[in-house]
Amino acid sequence: MSDTLNRLAELLEQRKSADPQTSYVAKLYAKGMDSILKKVGEEAAETIIAAKNGDNEHLIYETADLWFHTLVMLAQAGLKPQDILDELARREGLSGLEEKASRAEEGAK
Ligand SMILES: N=c1c2ncn([C@@H]3O[C@H](COP(=O)(O)OP(=O)(O)OP(=O)(O)O)[C@@H](O)[C@H]3O)c2ncn1[C@@H]1O[C@H](COP(=O)(O)O)[C@@H](O)[C@H]1O
């Protein structure tokens, strides 16, 4: 899985110097972070609708759109998918409930 993500991330870096007339990604970069975030929001909403409708084929398609636009957002912010994979790896084996409880303890200090 991470091979595909890393190849795509590499392409997204290359697109930072591409022509917006010939590249959708370069066009998104040229429009700026607010436009990228708007696309992330739209794709998130479309993903939710697909999940609610119980149409898994559509859900895969919309989630791919969402992941893709999220990767463009990360690239614009100077981050890579590996940064997110590292954070998920750090959380491995840590129950979400335990993590939430430790946050509540931290907040009480
Ligand atoms: N994975 C994707 C990918 N997924 C989705 N999209 C585009 O994201 C857009 C999704 O937006 P919508 O569904 O809202 O459709 P739309 O109405 O056409 O979009 P807008 O005009 O509203 O922006 C479509 O234009 C899709 O083609 C993608 N565009 C590019 N990639 C990857 O990025 C690479 C570089 O792309 P270019 O920079 O265009 O060469 C490609 O080789 C692919 O690997």
mmCIF file with all atom_site columns, C-alpha atoms and ligand atoms in Angstrom:
data_model
loop_
_atom_site.group_PDB
_atom_site.id
_atom_site.type_symbol
_atom_site.label_atom_id
_atom_site.label_alt_id
_atom_site.label_comp_id
_atom_site.label_asym_id
_atom_site.label_entity_id
_atom_site.label_seq_id
_atom_site.pdbx_PDB_ins_code
_atom_site.Cartn_x
_atom_site.Cartn_y
_atom_site.Cartn_z
_atom_site.occupancy
_atom_site.B_iso_or_equiv
_atom_site.pdbx_formal_charge
_atom_site.auth_seq_id
_atom_site.auth_comp_id
_atom_site.auth_asym_id
_atom_site.auth_atom_id
_atom_site.pdbx_PDB_model_num
ATOM   1   C CA  . MET A 1 1   ? 0.000   0.000  0.000   1.00 0.00 ? 1   MET A CA  1
ATOM   2   C CA  . SER A 1 2   ? 2.670   2.502  0.972   1.00 0.00 ? 2   SER A CA  1
ATOM   3   C CA  . ASP A 1 3   ? 4.471   1.947  -2.383  1.00 0.00 ? 3   ASP A CA  1
ATOM   4   C CA  . THR A 1 4   ? 1.484   3.417  -4.208  1.00 0.00 ? 4   THR A CA  1
ATOM   5   C CA  . LEU A 1 5   ? 1.264   6.276  -1.713  1.00 0.00 ? 5   LEU A CA  1
ATOM   6   C CA  . ASN A 1 6   ? 4.987   6.991  -1.983  1.00 0.00 ? 6   ASN A CA  1
ATOM   7   C CA  . ARG A 1 7   ? 4.928   6.930  -5.813  1.00 0.00 ? 7   ARG A CA  1
ATOM   8   C CA  . LEU A 1 8   ? 1.958   9.317  -5.806  1.00 0.00 ? 8   LEU A CA  1
ATOM   9   C CA  . ALA A 1 9   ? 3.654   11.580 -3.231  1.00 0.00 ? 9   ALA A CA  1
ATOM   10  C CA  . GLU A 1 10  ? 6.760   11.691 -5.465  1.00 0.00 ? 10  GLU A CA  1
ATOM   11  C CA  . LEU A 1 11  ? 4.585   12.697 -8.445  1.00 0.00 ? 11  LEU A CA  1
ATOM   12  C CA  . LEU A 1 12  ? 2.841   15.368 -6.349  1.00 0.00 ? 12  LEU A CA  1
ATOM   13  C CA  . GLU A 1 13  ? 6.282   16.856 -5.504  1.00 0.00 ? 13  GLU A CA  1
ATOM   14  C CA  . GLN A 1 14  ? 7.224   16.908 -9.210  1.00 0.00 ? 14  GLN A CA  1
ATOM   15  C CA  . ARG A 1 15  ? 3.952   18.650 -10.043 1.00 0.00 ? 15  ARG A CA  1
ATOM   16  C CA  . LYS A 1 16  ? 5.032   21.655 -7.914  1.00 0.00 ? 16  LYS A CA  1
ATOM   17  C CA  . SER A 1 17  ? 6.976   22.866 -10.954 1.00 0.00 ? 17  SER A CA  1
ATOM   18  C CA  . ALA A 1 18  ? 4.459   21.702 -13.603 1.00 0.00 ? 18  ALA A CA  1
ATOM   19  C CA  . ASP A 1 19  ? 2.235   23.771 -15.893 1.00 0.00 ? 19  ASP A CA  1
ATOM   20  C CA  . PRO A 1 20  ? -1.306  24.316 -14.487 1.00 0.00 ? 20  PRO A CA  1
ATOM   21  C CA  . GLN A 1 21  ? -2.591  24.148 -18.093 1.00 0.00 ? 21  GLN A CA  1
ATOM   22  C CA  . THR A 1 22  ? -1.540  20.508 -18.423 1.00 0.00 ? 22  THR A CA  1
ATOM   23  C CA  . SER A 1 23  ? -1.701  19.196 -14.819 1.00 0.00 ? 23  SER A CA  1
ATOM   24  C CA  . TYR A 1 24  ? -4.729  19.020 -12.497 1.00 0.00 ? 24  TYR A CA  1
ATOM   25  C CA  . VAL A 1 25  ? -2.404  18.917 -9.468  1.00 0.00 ? 25  VAL A CA  1
ATOM   26  C CA  . ALA A 1 26  ? -0.380  21.942 -10.617 1.00 0.00 ? 26  ALA A CA  1
ATOM   27  C CA  . LYS A 1 27  ? -3.710  23.744 -11.151 1.00 0.00 ? 27  LYS A CA  1
ATOM   28  C CA  . LEU A 1 28  ? -4.739  22.943 -7.563  1.00 0.00 ? 28  LEU A CA  1
ATOM   29  C CA  . TYR A 1 29  ? -1.389  24.218 -6.211  1.00 0.00 ? 29  TYR A CA  1
ATOM   30  C CA  . ALA A 1 30  ? -1.785  27.413 -8.253  1.00 0.00 ? 30  ALA A CA  1
ATOM   31  C CA  . LYS A 1 31  ? -5.258  28.003 -6.786  1.00 0.00 ? 31  LYS A CA  1
ATOM   32  C CA  . GLY A 1 32  ? -3.757  27.741 -3.278  1.00 0.00 ? 32  GLY A CA  1
ATOM   33  C CA  . MET A 1 33  ? -4.444  26.016 0.025   1.00 0.00 ? 33  MET A CA  1
ATOM   34  C CA  . ASP A 1 34  ? -8.002  27.355 0.508   1.00 0.00 ? 34  ASP A CA  1
ATOM   35  C CA  . SER A 1 35  ? -9.106  25.800 -2.822  1.00 0.00 ? 35  SER A CA  1
ATOM   36  C CA  . ILE A 1 36  ? -7.387  22.515 -1.953  1.00 0.00 ? 36  ILE A CA  1
ATOM   37  C CA  . LEU A 1 37  ? -9.173  22.481 1.423   1.00 0.00 ? 37  LEU A CA  1
ATOM   38  C CA  . LYS A 1 38  ? -12.491 23.181 -0.302  1.00 0.00 ? 38  LYS A CA  1
ATOM   39  C CA  . LYS A 1 39  ? -11.935 20.091 -2.492  1.00 0.00 ? 39  LYS A CA  1
ATOM   40  C CA  . VAL A 1 40  ? -11.038 18.019 0.621   1.00 0.00 ? 40  VAL A CA  1
ATOM   41  C CA  . GLY A 1 41  ? -14.316 19.145 2.218   1.00 0.00 ? 41  GLY A CA  1
ATOM   42  C CA  . GLU A 1 42  ? -16.349 18.337 -0.909  1.00 0.00 ? 42  GLU A CA  1
ATOM   43  C CA  . GLU A 1 43  ? -14.768 14.903 -1.277  1.00 0.00 ? 43  GLU A CA  1
ATOM   44  C CA  . ALA A 1 44  ? -15.340 14.168 2.444   1.00 0.00 ? 44  ALA A CA  1
ATOM   45  C CA  . ALA A 1 45  ? -19.031 15.023 2.028   1.00 0.00 ? 45  ALA A CA  1
ATOM   46  C CA  . GLU A 1 46  ? -19.284 12.833 -1.110  1.00 0.00 ? 46  GLU A CA  1
ATOM   47  C CA  . THR A 1 47  ? -17.580 9.980  0.767   1.00 0.00 ? 47  THR A CA  1
ATOM   48  C CA  . ILE A 1 48  ? -20.077 10.254 3.641   1.00 0.00 ? 48  ILE A CA  1
ATOM   49  C CA  . ILE A 1 49  ? -23.020 10.185 1.208   1.00 0.00 ? 49  ILE A CA  1
ATOM   50  C CA  . ALA A 1 50  ? -21.605 7.090  -0.553  1.00 0.00 ? 50  ALA A CA  1
ATOM   51  C CA  . ALA A 1 51  ? -21.174 5.308  2.798   1.00 0.00 ? 51  ALA A CA  1
ATOM   52  C CA  . LYS A 1 52  ? -24.701 6.250  3.913   1.00 0.00 ? 52  LYS A CA  1
ATOM   53  C CA  . ASN A 1 53  ? -26.075 4.875  0.622   1.00 0.00 ? 53  ASN A CA  1
ATOM   54  C CA  . GLY A 1 54  ? -24.361 1.518  1.206   1.00 0.00 ? 54  GLY A CA  1
ATOM   55  C CA  . ASP A 1 55  ? -22.847 1.558  -2.291  1.00 0.00 ? 55  ASP A CA  1
ATOM   56  C CA  . ASN A 1 56  ? -19.354 0.123  -1.747  1.00 0.00 ? 56  ASN A CA  1
ATOM   57  C CA  . GLU A 1 57  ? -18.181 0.608  -5.340  1.00 0.00 ? 57  GLU A CA  1
ATOM   58  C CA  . HIS A 1 58  ? -19.031 4.305  -5.092  1.00 0.00 ? 58  HIS A CA  1
ATOM   59  C CA  . LEU A 1 59  ? -17.528 4.445  -1.586  1.00 0.00 ? 59  LEU A CA  1
ATOM   60  C CA  . ILE A 1 60  ? -14.169 3.153  -2.901  1.00 0.00 ? 60  ILE A CA  1
ATOM   61  C CA  . TYR A 1 61  ? -14.231 5.756  -5.714  1.00 0.00 ? 61  TYR A CA  1
ATOM   62  C CA  . GLU A 1 62  ? -15.075 8.668  -3.400  1.00 0.00 ? 62  GLU A CA  1
ATOM   63  C CA  . THR A 1 63  ? -12.594 7.586  -0.717  1.00 0.00 ? 63  THR A CA  1
ATOM   64  C CA  . ALA A 1 64  ? -9.873  7.484  -3.403  1.00 0.00 ? 64  ALA A CA  1
ATOM   65  C CA  . ASP A 1 65  ? -10.831 11.067 -4.368  1.00 0.00 ? 65  ASP A CA  1
ATOM   66  C CA  . LEU A 1 66  ? -10.700 12.053 -0.685  1.00 0.00 ? 66  LEU A CA  1
ATOM   67  C CA  . TRP A 1 67  ? -7.316  10.398 -0.048  1.00 0.00 ? 67  TRP A CA  1
ATOM   68  C CA  . PHE A 1 68  ? -5.919  11.945 -3.239  1.00 0.00 ? 68  PHE A CA  1
ATOM   69  C CA  . HIS A 1 69  ? -6.992  15.494 -2.324  1.00 0.00 ? 69  HIS A CA  1
ATOM   70  C CA  . THR A 1 70  ? -5.734  14.950 1.243   1.00 0.00 ? 70  THR A CA  1
ATOM   71  C CA  . LEU A 1 71  ? -2.330  14.001 -0.208  1.00 0.00 ? 71  LEU A CA  1
ATOM   72  C CA  . VAL A 1 72  ? -2.321  17.210 -2.274  1.00 0.00 ? 72  VAL A CA  1
ATOM   73  C CA  . MET A 1 73  ? -3.137  19.120 0.956   1.00 0.00 ? 73  MET A CA  1
ATOM   74  C CA  . LEU A 1 74  ? -0.246  17.428 2.781   1.00 0.00 ? 74  LEU A CA  1
ATOM   75  C CA  . ALA A 1 75  ? 2.151   18.139 -0.112  1.00 0.00 ? 75  ALA A CA  1
ATOM   76  C CA  . GLN A 1 76  ? 1.117   21.798 -0.114  1.00 0.00 ? 76  GLN A CA  1
ATOM   77  C CA  . ALA A 1 77  ? 1.848   21.869 3.645   1.00 0.00 ? 77  ALA A CA  1
ATOM   78  C CA  . GLY A 1 78  ? 5.286   20.299 3.042   1.00 0.00 ? 78  GLY A CA  1
ATOM   79  C CA  . LEU A 1 79  ? 4.301   16.905 4.485   1.00 0.00 ? 79  LEU A CA  1
ATOM   80  C CA  . LYS A 1 80  ? 4.502   13.362 3.083   1.00 0.00 ? 80  LYS A CA  1
ATOM   81  C CA  . PRO A 1 81  ? 2.251   10.283 3.507   1.00 0.00 ? 81  PRO A CA  1
ATOM   82  C CA  . GLN A 1 82  ? 5.139   8.725  5.468   1.00 0.00 ? 82  GLN A CA  1
ATOM   83  C CA  . ASP A 1 83  ? 4.597   11.373 8.175   1.00 0.00 ? 83  ASP A CA  1
ATOM   84  C CA  . ILE A 1 84  ? 1.033   10.107 8.654   1.00 0.00 ? 84  ILE A CA  1
ATOM   85  C CA  . LEU A 1 85  ? 2.071   6.440  8.436   1.00 0.00 ? 85  LEU A CA  1
ATOM   86  C CA  . ASP A 1 86  ? 4.701   7.131  11.129  1.00 0.00 ? 86  ASP A CA  1
ATOM   87  C CA  . GLU A 1 87  ? 2.023   8.664  13.387  1.00 0.00 ? 87  GLU A CA  1
ATOM   88  C CA  . LEU A 1 88  ? -0.272  5.642  12.830  1.00 0.00 ? 88  LEU A CA  1
ATOM   89  C CA  . ALA A 1 89  ? 2.675   3.307  13.573  1.00 0.00 ? 89  ALA A CA  1
ATOM   90  C CA  . ARG A 1 90  ? 3.335   5.246  16.783  1.00 0.00 ? 90  ARG A CA  1
ATOM   91  C CA  . ARG A 1 91  ? -0.274  4.594  17.823  1.00 0.00 ? 91  ARG A CA  1
ATOM   92  C CA  . GLU A 1 92  ? -0.121  0.871  17.035  1.00 0.00 ? 92  GLU A CA  1
ATOM   93  C CA  . GLY A 1 93  ? -1.196  -1.209 20.032  1.00 0.00 ? 93  GLY A CA  1
ATOM   94  C CA  . LEU A 1 94  ? -2.500  1.832  21.905  1.00 0.00 ? 94  LEU A CA  1
ATOM   95  C CA  . SER A 1 95  ? -6.243  1.545  22.413  1.00 0.00 ? 95  SER A CA  1
ATOM   96  C CA  . GLY A 1 96  ? -8.164  4.649  21.355  1.00 0.00 ? 96  GLY A CA  1
ATOM   97  C CA  . LEU A 1 97  ? -9.974  4.523  24.713  1.00 0.00 ? 97  LEU A CA  1
ATOM   98  C CA  . GLU A 1 98  ? -6.661  4.407  26.637  1.00 0.00 ? 98  GLU A CA  1
ATOM   99  C CA  . GLU A 1 99  ? -5.292  7.270  24.556  1.00 0.00 ? 99  GLU A CA  1
ATOM   100 C CA  . LYS A 1 100 ? -8.423  9.336  25.269  1.00 0.00 ? 100 LYS A CA  1
ATOM   101 C CA  . ALA A 1 101 ? -8.164  8.601  29.008  1.00 0.00 ? 101 ALA A CA  1
ATOM   102 C CA  . SER A 1 102 ? -4.470  9.652  29.072  1.00 0.00 ? 102 SER A CA  1
ATOM   103 C CA  . ARG A 1 103 ? -5.429  12.903 27.329  1.00 0.00 ? 103 ARG A CA  1
ATOM   104 C CA  . ALA A 1 104 ? -8.091  13.550 30.004  1.00 0.00 ? 104 ALA A CA  1
ATOM   105 C CA  . GLU A 1 105 ? -5.454  12.906 32.749  1.00 0.00 ? 105 GLU A CA  1
ATOM   106 C CA  . GLU A 1 106 ? -3.036  15.325 31.040  1.00 0.00 ? 106 GLU A CA  1
ATOM   107 C CA  . GLY A 1 107 ? -5.814  17.945 30.901  1.00 0.00 ? 107 GLY A CA  1
ATOM   108 C CA  . ALA A 1 108 ? -6.538  17.527 34.640  1.00 0.00 ? 108 ALA A CA  1
ATOM   109 C CA  . LYS A 1 109 ? -2.887  18.315 35.556  1.00 0.00 ? 109 LYS A CA  1
HETATM 110 N N1  . LIG B 2 .   ? -5.264  10.256 -8.302  1.00 0.00 ? 1   LIG B N1  1
HETATM 111 C C1  . LIG B 2 .   ? -5.538  11.265 -8.940  1.00 0.00 ? 1   LIG B C1  1
HETATM 112 C C2  . LIG B 2 .   ? -6.867  11.829 -8.933  1.00 0.00 ? 1   LIG B C2  1
HETATM 113 N N2  . LIG B 2 .   ? -7.988  11.437 -8.301  1.00 0.00 ? 1   LIG B N2  1
HETATM 114 C C3  . LIG B 2 .   ? -8.929  12.332 -8.639  1.00 0.00 ? 1   LIG B C3  1
HETATM 115 N N3  . LIG B 2 .   ? -8.427  13.274 -9.478  1.00 0.00 ? 1   LIG B N3  1
HETATM 116 C C4  . LIG B 2 .   ? -9.128  14.397 -10.087 1.00 0.00 ? 1   LIG B C4  1
HETATM 117 O O1  . LIG B 2 .   ? -9.810  15.096 -9.067  1.00 0.00 ? 1   LIG B O1  1
HETATM 118 C C5  . LIG B 2 .   ? -10.952 15.710 -9.605  1.00 0.00 ? 1   LIG B C5  1
HETATM 119 C C6  . LIG B 2 .   ? -12.111 15.344 -8.722  1.00 0.00 ? 1   LIG B C6  1
HETATM 120 O O2  . LIG B 2 .   ? -12.929 16.394 -8.702  1.00 0.00 ? 1   LIG B O2  1
HETATM 121 P P1  . LIG B 2 .   ? -14.498 16.212 -8.904  1.00 0.00 ? 1   LIG B P1  1
HETATM 122 O O3  . LIG B 2 .   ? -14.912 14.794 -8.701  1.00 0.00 ? 1   LIG B O3  1
HETATM 123 O O4  . LIG B 2 .   ? -15.119 17.232 -8.045  1.00 0.00 ? 1   LIG B O4  1
HETATM 124 O O5  . LIG B 2 .   ? -14.626 16.509 -10.460 1.00 0.00 ? 1   LIG B O5  1
HETATM 125 P P2  . LIG B 2 .   ? -14.474 17.874 -11.210 1.00 0.00 ? 1   LIG B P2  1
HETATM 126 O O6  . LIG B 2 .   ? -15.821 18.487 -11.272 1.00 0.00 ? 1   LIG B O6  1
HETATM 127 O O7  . LIG B 2 .   ? -13.822 17.493 -12.521 1.00 0.00 ? 1   LIG B O7  1
HETATM 128 O O8  . LIG B 2 .   ? -13.464 18.779 -10.343 1.00 0.00 ? 1   LIG B O8  1
HETATM 129 P P3  . LIG B 2 .   ? -13.435 20.356 -10.187 1.00 0.00 ? 1   LIG B P3  1
HETATM 130 O O9  . LIG B 2 .   ? -13.465 20.952 -11.575 1.00 0.00 ? 1   LIG B O9  1
HETATM 131 O O10 . LIG B 2 .   ? -14.621 20.728 -9.333  1.00 0.00 ? 1   LIG B O10 1
HETATM 132 O O11 . LIG B 2 .   ? -12.135 20.617 -9.475  1.00 0.00 ? 1   LIG B O11 1
HETATM 133 C C7  . LIG B 2 .   ? -11.131 15.198 -11.041 1.00 0.00 ? 1   LIG B C7  1
HETATM 134 O O12 . LIG B 2 .   ? -10.682 16.159 -11.950 1.00 0.00 ? 1   LIG B O12 1
HETATM 135 C C8  . LIG B 2 .   ? -10.221 13.964 -11.055 1.00 0.00 ? 1   LIG B C8  1
HETATM 136 O O13 . LIG B 2 .   ? -9.662  13.695 -12.328 1.00 0.00 ? 1   LIG B O13 1
HETATM 137 C C9  . LIG B 2 .   ? -7.139  12.987 -9.666  1.00 0.00 ? 1   LIG B C9  1
HETATM 138 N N4  . LIG B 2 .   ? -6.170  13.624 -10.406 1.00 0.00 ? 1   LIG B N4  1
HETATM 139 C C10 . LIG B 2 .   ? -4.909  13.098 -10.401 1.00 0.00 ? 1   LIG B C10 1
HETATM 140 N N5  . LIG B 2 .   ? -4.581  11.951 -9.684  1.00 0.00 ? 1   LIG B N5  1
HETATM 141 C C11 . LIG B 2 .   ? -3.179  11.458 -9.657  1.00 0.00 ? 1   LIG B C11 1
HETATM 142 O O14 . LIG B 2 .   ? -2.312  12.577 -9.787  1.00 0.00 ? 1   LIG B O14 1
HETATM 143 C C12 . LIG B 2 .   ? -1.428  12.352 -10.854 1.00 0.00 ? 1   LIG B C12 1
HETATM 144 C C13 . LIG B 2 .   ? -1.036  13.681 -11.483 1.00 0.00 ? 1   LIG B C13 1
HETATM 145 O O15 . LIG B 2 .   ? -2.163  14.291 -12.090 1.00 0.00 ? 1   LIG B O15 1
HETATM 146 P P4  . LIG B 2 .   ? -1.952  15.549 -13.063 1.00 0.00 ? 1   LIG B P4  1
HETATM 147 O O16 . LIG B 2 .   ? -1.281  16.586 -12.274 1.00 0.00 ? 1   LIG B O16 1
HETATM 148 O O17 . LIG B 2 .   ? -3.324  15.970 -13.536 1.00 0.00 ? 1   LIG B O17 1
HETATM 149 O O18 . LIG B 2 .   ? -1.123  15.046 -14.197 1.00 0.00 ? 1   LIG B O18 1
HETATM 150 C C14 . LIG B 2 .   ? -2.172  11.411 -11.805 1.00 0.00 ? 1   LIG B C14 1
HETATM 151 O O19 . LIG B 2 .   ? -1.291  10.694 -12.628 1.00 0.00 ? 1   LIG B O19 1
HETATM 152 C C15 . LIG B 2 .   ? -2.874  10.505 -10.809 1.00 0.00 ? 1   LIG B C15 1
HETATM 153 O O20 . LIG B 2 .   ? -1.948  9.527  -10.347 1.00 0.00 ? 1   LIG B O20 1
#
